[in-house]
mmCIF file of C-alpha atoms and ligand atoms in Angstrom:
data_model
loop_
_atom_site.group_PDB
_atom_site.id
_atom_site.type_symbol
_atom_site.label_atom_id
_atom_site.label_comp_id
_atom_site.label_asym_id
_atom_site.label_seq_id
_atom_site.Cartn_x
_atom_site.Cartn_y
_atom_site.Cartn_z
ATOM 1 C CA MET A 1 94.976 25.635 -24.790
ATOM 2 C CA ASP A 2 95.151 29.096 -23.144
ATOM 3 C CA PHE A 3 93.465 30.172 -20.850
ATOM 4 C CA LYS A 4 94.234 33.707 -19.061
ATOM 5 C CA GLY A 5 91.154 33.953 -17.236
ATOM 6 C CA SER A 6 87.430 32.572 -17.462
ATOM 7 C CA ASP A 7 86.552 36.639 -17.984
ATOM 8 C CA THR A 8 88.437 36.990 -20.842
ATOM 9 C CA ILE A 9 86.631 34.683 -22.583
ATOM 10 C CA PRO A 10 83.224 35.596 -25.101
ATOM 11 C CA GLY A 11 79.721 33.712 -24.020
ATOM 12 C CA PRO A 12 76.967 33.920 -25.541
ATOM 13 C CA ARG A 13 75.557 37.774 -25.979
ATOM 14 C CA ALA A 14 73.174 38.192 -23.071
ATOM 15 C CA GLU A 15 70.085 37.812 -26.102
ATOM 16 C CA ASP A 16 71.350 34.475 -27.805
ATOM 17 C CA GLN A 17 70.998 33.275 -24.198
ATOM 18 C CA LEU A 18 68.389 29.994 -24.043
ATOM 19 C CA PRO A 19 65.847 30.217 -21.226
ATOM 20 C CA HIS A 20 65.643 28.119 -18.413
ATOM 21 C CA THR A 21 63.469 26.159 -19.360
ATOM 22 C CA ALA A 22 65.228 24.424 -22.276
ATOM 23 C CA GLN A 23 65.019 21.077 -21.841
ATOM 24 C CA ALA A 24 65.745 19.412 -24.937
ATOM 25 C CA ALA A 25 67.285 19.478 -28.076
ATOM 26 C CA ALA A 26 67.148 17.704 -30.892
ATOM 27 C CA LYS A 27 69.437 17.876 -33.820
ATOM 28 C CA ILE A 28 69.538 17.549 -37.693
ATOM 29 C CA VAL A 29 72.667 17.980 -39.975
ATOM 30 C CA ILE A 30 73.116 19.864 -43.601
ATOM 31 C CA VAL A 31 75.283 17.886 -45.391
ATOM 32 C CA GLY A 32 76.849 18.258 -48.837
ATOM 33 C CA GLY A 33 80.100 18.969 -50.441
ATOM 34 C CA PHE A 34 81.855 21.813 -51.218
ATOM 35 C CA GLY A 35 80.476 25.206 -51.621
ATOM 36 C CA VAL A 36 77.242 23.530 -51.692
ATOM 37 C CA GLY A 37 75.146 25.757 -49.389
ATOM 38 C CA LYS A 38 75.742 24.480 -46.377
ATOM 39 C CA THR A 39 76.921 27.519 -44.224
ATOM 40 C CA THR A 40 74.703 30.237 -45.877
ATOM 41 C CA MET A 41 71.397 27.183 -45.580
ATOM 42 C CA VAL A 42 72.668 27.099 -41.732
ATOM 43 C CA GLY A 43 72.970 31.016 -41.256
ATOM 44 C CA SER A 44 69.670 31.868 -42.363
ATOM 45 C CA VAL A 45 67.490 29.506 -40.365
ATOM 46 C CA SER A 46 69.742 30.300 -37.270
ATOM 47 C CA GLU A 47 68.539 32.696 -34.709
ATOM 48 C CA ILE A 48 72.368 33.196 -33.258
ATOM 49 C CA THR A 49 75.057 34.373 -36.096
ATOM 50 C CA PRO A 50 76.427 30.527 -36.554
ATOM 51 C CA LEU A 51 79.135 28.964 -34.522
ATOM 52 C CA THR A 52 81.401 27.015 -36.036
ATOM 53 C CA THR A 53 83.054 24.399 -33.330
ATOM 54 C CA GLU A 54 86.584 23.041 -34.637
ATOM 55 C CA GLU A 55 87.790 19.356 -34.928
ATOM 56 C CA THR A 56 91.595 17.702 -35.244
ATOM 57 C CA MET A 57 91.943 15.494 -37.813
ATOM 58 C CA THR A 58 95.379 13.046 -37.710
ATOM 59 C CA GLN A 59 96.148 11.408 -40.398
ATOM 60 C CA ALA A 60 95.093 8.342 -38.518
ATOM 61 C CA GLY A 61 91.479 9.961 -39.560
ATOM 62 C CA ILE A 62 92.145 10.729 -42.314
ATOM 63 C CA GLY A 63 93.150 6.603 -43.254
ATOM 64 C CA VAL A 64 96.066 6.999 -43.918
ATOM 65 C CA ASP A 65 97.145 5.623 -40.148
ATOM 66 C CA ASP A 66 95.867 4.096 -37.247
ATOM 67 C CA ASN A 67 98.621 4.539 -34.754
ATOM 68 C CA PHE A 68 97.571 6.449 -32.228
ATOM 69 C CA GLY A 69 101.034 6.718 -30.619
ATOM 70 C CA SER A 70 102.744 7.831 -34.341
ATOM 71 C CA ALA A 71 104.755 10.940 -33.548
ATOM 72 C CA THR A 72 104.242 11.454 -36.515
ATOM 73 C CA LYS A 73 101.404 12.469 -36.743
ATOM 74 C CA THR A 74 100.322 16.044 -38.776
ATOM 75 C CA ALA A 75 96.412 17.627 -37.639
ATOM 76 C CA THR A 76 94.788 19.576 -39.556
ATOM 77 C CA THR A 77 91.076 21.355 -38.115
ATOM 78 C CA VAL A 78 88.338 20.788 -39.490
ATOM 79 C CA ALA A 79 85.697 23.406 -38.728
ATOM 80 C CA MET A 80 82.166 22.530 -39.095
ATOM 81 C CA ASP A 81 79.554 25.333 -39.086
ATOM 82 C CA PHE A 82 76.111 25.748 -36.880
ATOM 83 C CA GLY A 83 72.709 27.325 -36.117
ATOM 84 C CA ARG A 84 70.354 27.122 -33.296
ATOM 85 C CA ILE A 85 65.945 27.691 -33.685
ATOM 86 C CA SER A 86 64.122 28.209 -30.429
ATOM 87 C CA ILE A 87 60.942 25.934 -30.914
ATOM 88 C CA THR A 88 59.294 26.446 -27.456
ATOM 89 C CA GLU A 89 60.225 27.395 -24.341
ATOM 90 C CA GLN A 90 61.510 24.166 -23.713
ATOM 91 C CA LEU A 91 63.526 22.745 -26.478
ATOM 92 C CA VAL A 92 65.863 23.799 -29.032
ATOM 93 C CA LEU A 93 66.542 22.735 -32.326
ATOM 94 C CA TYR A 94 70.429 23.181 -33.502
ATOM 95 C CA LEU A 95 71.167 22.653 -37.527
ATOM 96 C CA PHE A 96 74.504 21.494 -38.133
ATOM 97 C CA GLY A 97 76.005 22.164 -41.581
ATOM 98 C CA THR A 98 78.827 19.650 -42.470
ATOM 99 C CA PRO A 99 81.051 19.331 -45.992
ATOM 100 C CA GLY A 100 80.002 15.158 -47.567
ATOM 101 C CA GLN A 101 83.467 14.229 -48.725
ATOM 102 C CA GLN A 102 84.572 11.071 -47.445
ATOM 103 C CA ARG A 103 87.763 11.856 -46.034
ATOM 104 C CA PHE A 104 85.717 14.122 -43.067
ATOM 105 C CA TRP A 105 83.626 11.103 -41.781
ATOM 106 C CA PHE A 106 85.083 10.948 -39.404
ATOM 107 C CA LEU A 107 83.187 14.411 -38.342
ATOM 108 C CA TRP A 108 80.558 12.052 -38.621
ATOM 109 C CA ASN A 109 79.402 9.751 -35.249
ATOM 110 C CA GLY A 110 78.740 12.629 -33.042
ATOM 111 C CA LEU A 111 77.101 14.602 -35.853
ATOM 112 C CA PHE A 112 74.706 11.094 -36.879
ATOM 113 C CA GLU A 113 74.127 9.603 -33.755
ATOM 114 C CA GLY A 114 70.671 10.921 -32.800
ATOM 115 C CA ALA A 115 70.399 13.065 -35.388
ATOM 116 C CA LEU A 116 66.415 13.409 -36.298
ATOM 117 C CA GLY A 117 66.986 12.824 -39.562
ATOM 118 C CA ALA A 118 69.199 15.112 -43.172
ATOM 119 C CA VAL A 119 69.082 17.407 -45.496
ATOM 120 C CA VAL A 120 71.401 16.904 -48.744
ATOM 121 C CA LEU A 121 71.745 20.560 -50.960
ATOM 122 C CA ILE A 122 73.508 18.894 -53.944
ATOM 123 C CA ASP A 123 74.092 21.135 -56.936
ATOM 124 C CA THR A 124 73.759 20.045 -60.117
ATOM 125 C CA ARG A 125 77.033 21.149 -61.678
ATOM 126 C CA ARG A 126 78.236 18.972 -59.045
ATOM 127 C CA LEU A 127 75.671 16.089 -58.982
ATOM 128 C CA GLU A 128 78.252 12.819 -58.303
ATOM 129 C CA VAL A 129 79.678 14.295 -54.568
ATOM 130 C CA SER A 130 76.707 13.267 -52.982
ATOM 131 C CA PHE A 131 76.171 9.490 -53.981
ATOM 132 C CA ASP A 132 78.658 9.044 -51.273
ATOM 133 C CA VAL A 133 76.106 10.996 -48.435
ATOM 134 C CA MET A 134 73.371 8.965 -49.318
ATOM 135 C CA GLY A 135 74.753 6.039 -49.478
ATOM 136 C CA ARG A 136 76.792 6.496 -46.096
ATOM 137 C CA LEU A 137 73.007 7.808 -44.913
ATOM 138 C CA GLU A 138 71.087 5.300 -46.111
ATOM 139 C CA GLU A 139 73.275 2.209 -44.958
ATOM 140 C CA ARG A 140 73.378 3.985 -41.057
ATOM 141 C CA GLY A 141 69.449 4.586 -41.555
ATOM 142 C CA VAL A 142 69.265 8.458 -41.495
ATOM 143 C CA PRO A 143 66.058 9.362 -43.123
ATOM 144 C CA PHE A 144 66.600 12.484 -45.727
ATOM 145 C CA VAL A 145 65.655 15.006 -47.866
ATOM 146 C CA VAL A 146 67.501 16.035 -50.640
ATOM 147 C CA ALA A 147 67.581 19.933 -51.464
ATOM 148 C CA VAL A 148 68.135 21.737 -54.874
ATOM 149 C CA ASN A 149 70.135 24.513 -54.870
ATOM 150 C CA SER A 150 69.792 26.429 -58.345
ATOM 151 C CA PHE A 151 72.440 27.467 -58.875
ATOM 152 C CA PRO A 152 72.227 30.082 -62.187
ATOM 153 C CA ASP A 153 74.404 28.476 -64.138
ATOM 154 C CA ALA A 154 73.941 24.920 -62.998
ATOM 155 C CA PRO A 155 72.189 22.725 -65.912
ATOM 156 C CA ARG A 156 68.710 22.671 -64.748
ATOM 157 C CA TYR A 157 66.494 18.686 -64.639
ATOM 158 C CA ALA A 158 63.189 17.410 -64.010
ATOM 159 C CA ILE A 159 62.931 16.139 -59.772
ATOM 160 C CA GLU A 160 61.939 12.548 -61.161
ATOM 161 C CA GLU A 161 65.064 13.333 -63.799
ATOM 162 C CA LEU A 162 66.862 13.782 -60.544
ATOM 163 C CA ARG A 163 65.138 10.715 -58.300
ATOM 164 C CA THR A 164 65.741 8.023 -61.136
ATOM 165 C CA ALA A 165 69.187 9.677 -62.130
ATOM 166 C CA LEU A 166 70.348 9.620 -57.494
ATOM 167 C CA ASP A 167 68.501 6.123 -57.594
ATOM 168 C CA LEU A 168 65.383 7.684 -54.550
ATOM 169 C CA THR A 169 62.543 5.910 -53.686
ATOM 170 C CA PRO A 170 59.241 8.172 -54.975
ATOM 171 C CA ASP A 171 59.245 9.155 -51.298
ATOM 172 C CA ILE A 172 61.617 11.042 -50.722
ATOM 173 C CA PRO A 173 61.086 14.177 -50.947
ATOM 174 C CA ILE A 174 63.304 16.416 -53.508
ATOM 175 C CA ILE A 175 63.005 19.877 -53.911
ATOM 176 C CA GLU A 176 64.697 23.245 -55.253
ATOM 177 C CA CYS A 177 65.876 25.837 -52.675
ATOM 178 C CA ASP A 178 67.523 29.081 -52.431
ATOM 179 C CA ALA A 179 69.844 28.642 -49.478
ATOM 180 C CA ARG A 180 70.453 32.170 -49.460
ATOM 181 C CA ARG A 181 66.680 32.722 -48.499
ATOM 182 C CA ARG A 182 64.616 31.531 -45.053
ATOM 183 C CA ALA A 183 61.362 31.144 -46.363
ATOM 184 C CA SER A 184 63.015 28.533 -49.117
ATOM 185 C CA SER A 185 65.704 27.099 -46.322
ATOM 186 C CA ARG A 186 63.042 27.087 -43.943
ATOM 187 C CA ASP A 187 60.410 25.406 -46.419
ATOM 188 C CA VAL A 188 63.905 22.502 -46.622
ATOM 189 C CA LEU A 189 62.618 22.095 -42.920
ATOM 190 C CA MET A 190 59.199 21.849 -43.212
ATOM 191 C CA THR A 191 59.852 19.152 -46.196
ATOM 192 C CA LEU A 192 62.114 17.096 -43.751
ATOM 193 C CA MET A 193 59.955 17.613 -41.236
ATOM 194 C CA ARG A 194 56.609 16.427 -42.873
ATOM 195 C CA PHE A 195 58.914 13.362 -44.071
ATOM 196 C CA LEU A 196 60.110 11.944 -40.569
ATOM 197 C CA HIS A 197 55.848 12.034 -39.834
ATOM 198 C CA SER A 198 54.660 10.230 -42.321
ATOM 199 C CA LEU A 199 57.292 7.493 -41.719
ATOM 200 C CA ALA A 200 57.068 7.797 -38.148
ATOM 201 C CA MET A 201 52.869 7.024 -39.165
ATOM 202 C CA THR A 202 54.107 3.856 -41.080
ATOM 203 C CA GLY A 203 56.317 3.199 -38.793
ATOM 204 C CA SER A 204 58.950 2.177 -41.593
ATOM 205 C CA ARG A 205 62.338 2.799 -42.339
ATOM 206 C CA PRO A 206 64.087 4.399 -44.672
ATOM 207 C CA MET B 1 72.174 16.096 -70.774
ATOM 208 C CA THR B 2 72.302 12.981 -68.833
ATOM 209 C CA PRO B 3 72.681 13.346 -64.741
ATOM 210 C CA PRO B 4 75.148 10.851 -63.339
ATOM 211 C CA GLN B 5 73.429 7.451 -62.282
ATOM 212 C CA ARG B 6 73.692 6.712 -58.879
ATOM 213 C CA GLN B 7 72.604 3.117 -57.567
ATOM 214 C CA ARG B 8 71.273 3.132 -53.610
ATOM 215 C CA ARG B 9 72.154 1.196 -50.987
ATOM 216 C CA ASP B 10 70.990 -0.797 -48.265
ATOM 217 C CA PRO B 11 70.138 -0.539 -44.574
ATOM 218 C CA ALA B 12 73.538 -1.866 -42.993
ATOM 219 C CA PRO B 13 72.038 -4.974 -40.830
ATOM 220 C CA GLU B 14 74.182 -3.731 -37.617
ATOM 221 C CA PRO B 15 76.020 -0.818 -36.913
ATOM 222 C CA PRO B 16 78.493 -0.790 -39.741
ATOM 223 C CA PRO B 17 82.097 -1.264 -38.776
ATOM 224 C CA PRO B 18 84.301 1.952 -38.501
ATOM 225 C CA GLN B 19 85.318 2.169 -41.968
ATOM 226 C CA GLU B 20 89.107 4.364 -43.840
ATOM 227 C CA GLY B 21 88.209 7.399 -41.620
ATOM 228 C CA GLU B 22 85.454 7.011 -39.989
ATOM 229 C CA GLY B 23 85.938 6.460 -36.045
ATOM 230 C CA LYS B 24 89.890 6.885 -35.207
ATOM 231 C CA VAL B 25 89.577 10.393 -34.512
ATOM 232 C CA ARG B 26 87.898 10.472 -31.402
ATOM 233 C CA ASN B 27 88.900 9.956 -28.129
ATOM 234 C CA PRO B 28 89.136 5.740 -27.779
ATOM 235 C CA GLU B 29 87.351 7.073 -24.323
ATOM 236 C CA ARG B 30 84.367 7.627 -25.290
ATOM 237 C CA MET B 31 82.897 10.503 -23.356
ATOM 238 C CA TYR B 32 80.387 9.624 -20.758
ATOM 239 C CA VAL B 33 78.368 11.769 -18.074
ATOM 240 C CA VAL B 34 76.196 10.330 -15.003
ATOM 241 C CA ALA B 35 72.620 10.904 -16.553
ATOM 242 C CA GLY B 36 70.273 10.230 -13.222
ATOM 243 C CA PRO B 37 69.974 9.398 -9.834
ATOM 244 C CA ASP B 38 69.620 6.174 -10.961
ATOM 245 C CA GLY B 39 73.072 6.420 -12.529
ATOM 246 C CA GLU B 40 72.693 4.990 -15.237
ATOM 247 C CA ARG B 41 74.735 6.396 -17.498
ATOM 248 C CA ALA B 42 74.235 8.043 -21.579
ATOM 249 C CA GLU B 43 76.814 9.652 -23.843
ATOM 250 C CA LEU B 44 77.638 13.168 -24.555
ATOM 251 C CA ASP B 45 76.136 14.155 -27.345
ATOM 252 C CA LEU B 46 77.247 17.714 -29.262
ATOM 253 C CA VAL B 47 73.564 19.496 -28.721
ATOM 254 C CA THR B 48 73.452 17.690 -24.985
ATOM 255 C CA LEU B 49 72.420 20.951 -22.410
ATOM 256 C CA ILE B 50 75.022 22.108 -19.929
ATOM 257 C CA VAL B 51 73.870 24.004 -17.379
ATOM 258 C CA ALA B 52 75.721 25.857 -14.137
ATOM 259 C CA ARG B 53 73.987 24.633 -10.827
ATOM 260 C CA ALA B 54 76.015 26.802 -9.287
ATOM 261 C CA THR B 55 77.465 30.061 -10.981
ATOM 262 C CA ASP B 56 80.219 30.653 -8.493
ATOM 263 C CA PRO B 57 82.939 28.103 -9.049
ATOM 264 C CA PRO B 58 84.379 27.237 -6.051
ATOM 265 C CA PRO B 59 88.551 28.123 -5.572
ATOM 266 C CA SER B 60 89.425 24.463 -6.440
ATOM 267 C CA ALA B 61 87.849 24.885 -10.464
ATOM 268 C CA SER B 62 90.418 25.615 -12.722
ATOM 269 C CA PRO B 63 90.568 28.442 -14.892
ATOM 270 C CA GLU B 64 88.395 25.968 -18.079
ATOM 271 C CA GLN B 65 86.138 24.936 -15.374
ATOM 272 C CA ALA B 66 85.377 27.919 -14.589
ATOM 273 C CA ALA B 67 84.981 29.648 -18.082
ATOM 274 C CA VAL B 68 82.136 26.156 -18.496
ATOM 275 C CA LEU B 69 80.295 27.655 -15.449
ATOM 276 C CA ARG B 70 80.282 30.749 -16.533
ATOM 277 C CA LEU B 71 78.838 30.149 -19.934
ATOM 278 C CA CYS B 72 76.328 28.171 -18.444
ATOM 279 C CA ALA B 73 74.961 30.443 -16.612
ATOM 280 C CA ALA B 74 71.433 29.574 -18.661
ATOM 281 C CA PRO B 75 71.238 26.464 -20.562
ATOM 282 C CA LEU B 76 74.424 26.183 -23.391
ATOM 283 C CA SER B 77 74.756 23.202 -25.894
ATOM 284 C CA VAL B 78 77.931 21.224 -26.343
ATOM 285 C CA ALA B 79 78.607 22.476 -29.566
ATOM 286 C CA GLU B 80 78.152 26.034 -28.423
ATOM 287 C CA LEU B 81 80.261 25.437 -25.180
ATOM 288 C CA SER B 82 82.768 23.645 -27.924
ATOM 289 C CA ALA B 83 83.067 26.811 -30.153
ATOM 290 C CA TYR B 84 83.524 29.934 -27.400
ATOM 291 C CA LEU B 85 86.047 28.019 -25.497
ATOM 292 C CA HIS B 86 87.825 27.591 -28.901
ATOM 293 C CA LEU B 87 88.095 23.195 -27.967
ATOM 294 C CA PRO B 88 87.239 19.965 -29.848
ATOM 295 C CA TYR B 89 84.259 19.215 -29.338
ATOM 296 C CA SER B 90 86.308 15.447 -28.217
ATOM 297 C CA ALA B 91 88.723 17.930 -26.124
ATOM 298 C CA MET B 92 84.638 19.000 -24.169
ATOM 299 C CA GLY B 93 84.147 15.429 -22.697
ATOM 300 C CA VAL B 94 86.865 15.408 -20.538
ATOM 301 C CA LEU B 95 86.612 18.950 -19.091
ATOM 302 C CA LEU B 96 82.002 18.005 -18.356
ATOM 303 C CA THR B 97 82.831 14.851 -17.389
ATOM 304 C CA GLU B 98 85.184 16.301 -14.254
ATOM 305 C CA LEU B 99 82.523 18.561 -14.054
ATOM 306 C CA LEU B 100 79.858 15.896 -13.702
ATOM 307 C CA THR B 101 81.416 14.213 -11.619
ATOM 308 C CA ALA B 102 82.267 17.299 -8.736
ATOM 309 C CA GLU B 103 78.194 17.888 -9.653
ATOM 310 C CA LEU B 104 79.018 21.667 -10.269
ATOM 311 C CA VAL B 105 76.742 21.241 -14.242
ATOM 312 C CA GLN B 106 74.033 19.332 -14.813
ATOM 313 C CA ALA B 107 72.915 17.533 -18.252
ATOM 314 C CA ARG B 108 69.830 17.673 -19.901
ATOM 315 C CA ALA B 109 69.805 13.972 -22.544
ATOM 316 C CA PRO B 110 68.720 15.765 -26.080
ATOM 317 C CA ILE B 111 66.202 13.708 -28.063
ATOM 318 C CA VAL B 112 67.025 11.654 -30.843
ATOM 319 C CA ARG B 113 66.079 9.595 -33.338
ATOM 320 C CA LYS B 114 63.721 6.463 -33.127
ATOM 321 C CA GLN B 115 62.782 3.112 -34.679
ATOM 322 C CA ARG B 116 59.686 5.961 -34.315
ATOM 323 C CA THR B 117 60.302 9.007 -33.666
ATOM 324 C CA ASP B 118 57.034 10.929 -31.788
ATOM 325 C CA ARG B 119 55.056 12.756 -33.678
ATOM 326 C CA SER B 120 53.640 15.344 -31.530
ATOM 327 C CA LEU B 121 57.726 15.903 -31.064
ATOM 328 C CA LEU B 122 57.946 16.928 -35.474
ATOM 329 C CA GLU B 123 54.473 18.548 -34.682
ATOM 330 C CA ALA B 124 56.042 20.527 -32.398
ATOM 331 C CA VAL B 125 58.697 21.295 -34.600
ATOM 332 C CA MET B 126 56.544 21.977 -37.294
ATOM 333 C CA ASN B 127 54.772 24.150 -35.523
ATOM 334 C CA GLY B 128 58.047 26.717 -34.563
ATOM 335 C CA LEU B 129 59.571 26.491 -38.218
ATOM 336 C CA GLN B 130 56.083 28.530 -39.400
ATOM 337 C CA ARG B 131 56.810 31.438 -36.810
ATOM 338 C CA LEU B 132 59.981 31.537 -38.000
HETATM 339 N N1 GTP C 301 72.506 30.780 -56.516
HETATM 340 C C1 GTP C 301 72.826 30.904 -54.737
HETATM 341 N N2 GTP C 301 73.232 30.711 -54.387
HETATM 342 C C2 GTP C 301 74.481 30.569 -53.474
HETATM 343 C C3 GTP C 301 72.825 29.279 -52.737
HETATM 344 N N3 GTP C 301 73.536 28.832 -51.343
HETATM 345 C C4 GTP C 301 74.849 29.236 -51.439
HETATM 346 N N4 GTP C 301 74.941 30.232 -51.792
HETATM 347 C C5 GTP C 301 75.758 30.738 -52.040
HETATM 348 O O1 GTP C 301 76.986 29.516 -52.836
HETATM 349 C C6 GTP C 301 78.226 29.558 -52.266
HETATM 350 C C7 GTP C 301 78.845 28.489 -51.009
HETATM 351 O O2 GTP C 301 77.767 29.553 -49.686
HETATM 352 P P1 GTP C 301 78.134 28.461 -48.892
HETATM 353 O O3 GTP C 301 77.224 28.491 -48.304
HETATM 354 O O4 GTP C 301 79.219 28.985 -48.525
HETATM 355 O O5 GTP C 301 78.108 27.026 -49.068
HETATM 356 P P2 GTP C 301 79.406 26.088 -48.332
HETATM 357 O O6 GTP C 301 78.826 24.482 -48.634
HETATM 358 O O7 GTP C 301 79.164 25.980 -46.136
HETATM 359 O O8 GTP C 301 80.706 25.721 -48.679
HETATM 360 P P3 GTP C 301 82.418 24.954 -48.007
HETATM 361 O O9 GTP C 301 82.074 25.764 -46.209
HETATM 362 O O10 GTP C 301 83.810 25.708 -48.468
HETATM 363 O O11 GTP C 301 82.003 23.723 -48.619
HETATM 364 C C8 GTP C 301 78.356 31.507 -51.458
HETATM 365 O O12 GTP C 301 78.854 32.840 -51.988
HETATM 366 C C9 GTP C 301 76.606 31.805 -51.341
HETATM 367 O O13 GTP C 301 76.427 32.660 -51.503
HETATM 368 C C10 GTP C 301 71.994 29.351 -53.755
HETATM 369 O O14 GTP C 301 70.889 28.541 -52.921
HETATM 370 N N5 GTP C 301 71.498 29.676 -54.217
HETATM 371 MG MG1 MG C 302 80.511 26.224 -45.372
#
């Protein structure tokens, strides 16, 4: 890390600064397989140009080596992009797009802790890549909805056929979306919020 | 064509033990911030908001610290700081703990998922999304 001086680091543009009244933030996570549209969805609803935070994955991180002192560990950098939506003058919502493959699960610790909920983005051409992600969310008790990105050459299944294949209970929303369209991505987030609201009403846990 | 078949899983009774590939990369020293006058400690989150208490860094501040203070003239999340400073989230903890201890910045705790998430919060979020 090379800090030549604090003036050389560009910060948020004036219009991207939060008001001083901003009291607290909440986060939701958009998770899915490679190329499923996570970055697109974050970007289509974010009020700021999506940013990237990086984390270093060592061999220890990929389960090969537990020894932190090991001199042989190699490091790979993994990027996670995120966006922001100001809800009120006091409240801010952050959206994190994160890869679902098992080798990236080390990213999950700081991420799913405390997240209000998650959107699992699926591509019907590779449905099985989302299976593990859903299982992990279920184990951790993180409520989620499923959004099906409609790629032109993807097989089309009826929602109930997907529900059966994904083994999801009837209360878990499954919706089709086009992550490139802001209105469609917003509908996905609304669906998640309504689902969380219904859970809060019944007090049930997913 | 029939889609592949998944099998649902049950919630783990306790926080699941760290699995392969999980939990081994974060700083073994967890990141703590001192929250509030009662001295109660809370963990730093990606969306904890950080605000500088004074914009002029003291002469003793390191360049990294001065950079954070400049960025946090208005509230900014730990994730945004990490992105602008090109520092991994895990490295941010050390830097921010120093600044919090020196009382140069203030941390605003995030809203986190609870057994029953506050309905009025969810309603506020829905109203906010509607205006998008
Ligand atoms: N037809 C269609 N294309 C989409 C949709 N969402 C994303 N795409 C396209 O799919 C490609 C991949 O999208 P990304 O948003 O980069 O996917 P990602 O999940 O972030 O990919 P990685 O970060 O590389 O794993 C881009 O070319 C998008 O334009 C969608 O809803 N419909
Ligand atoms: Mg991406």
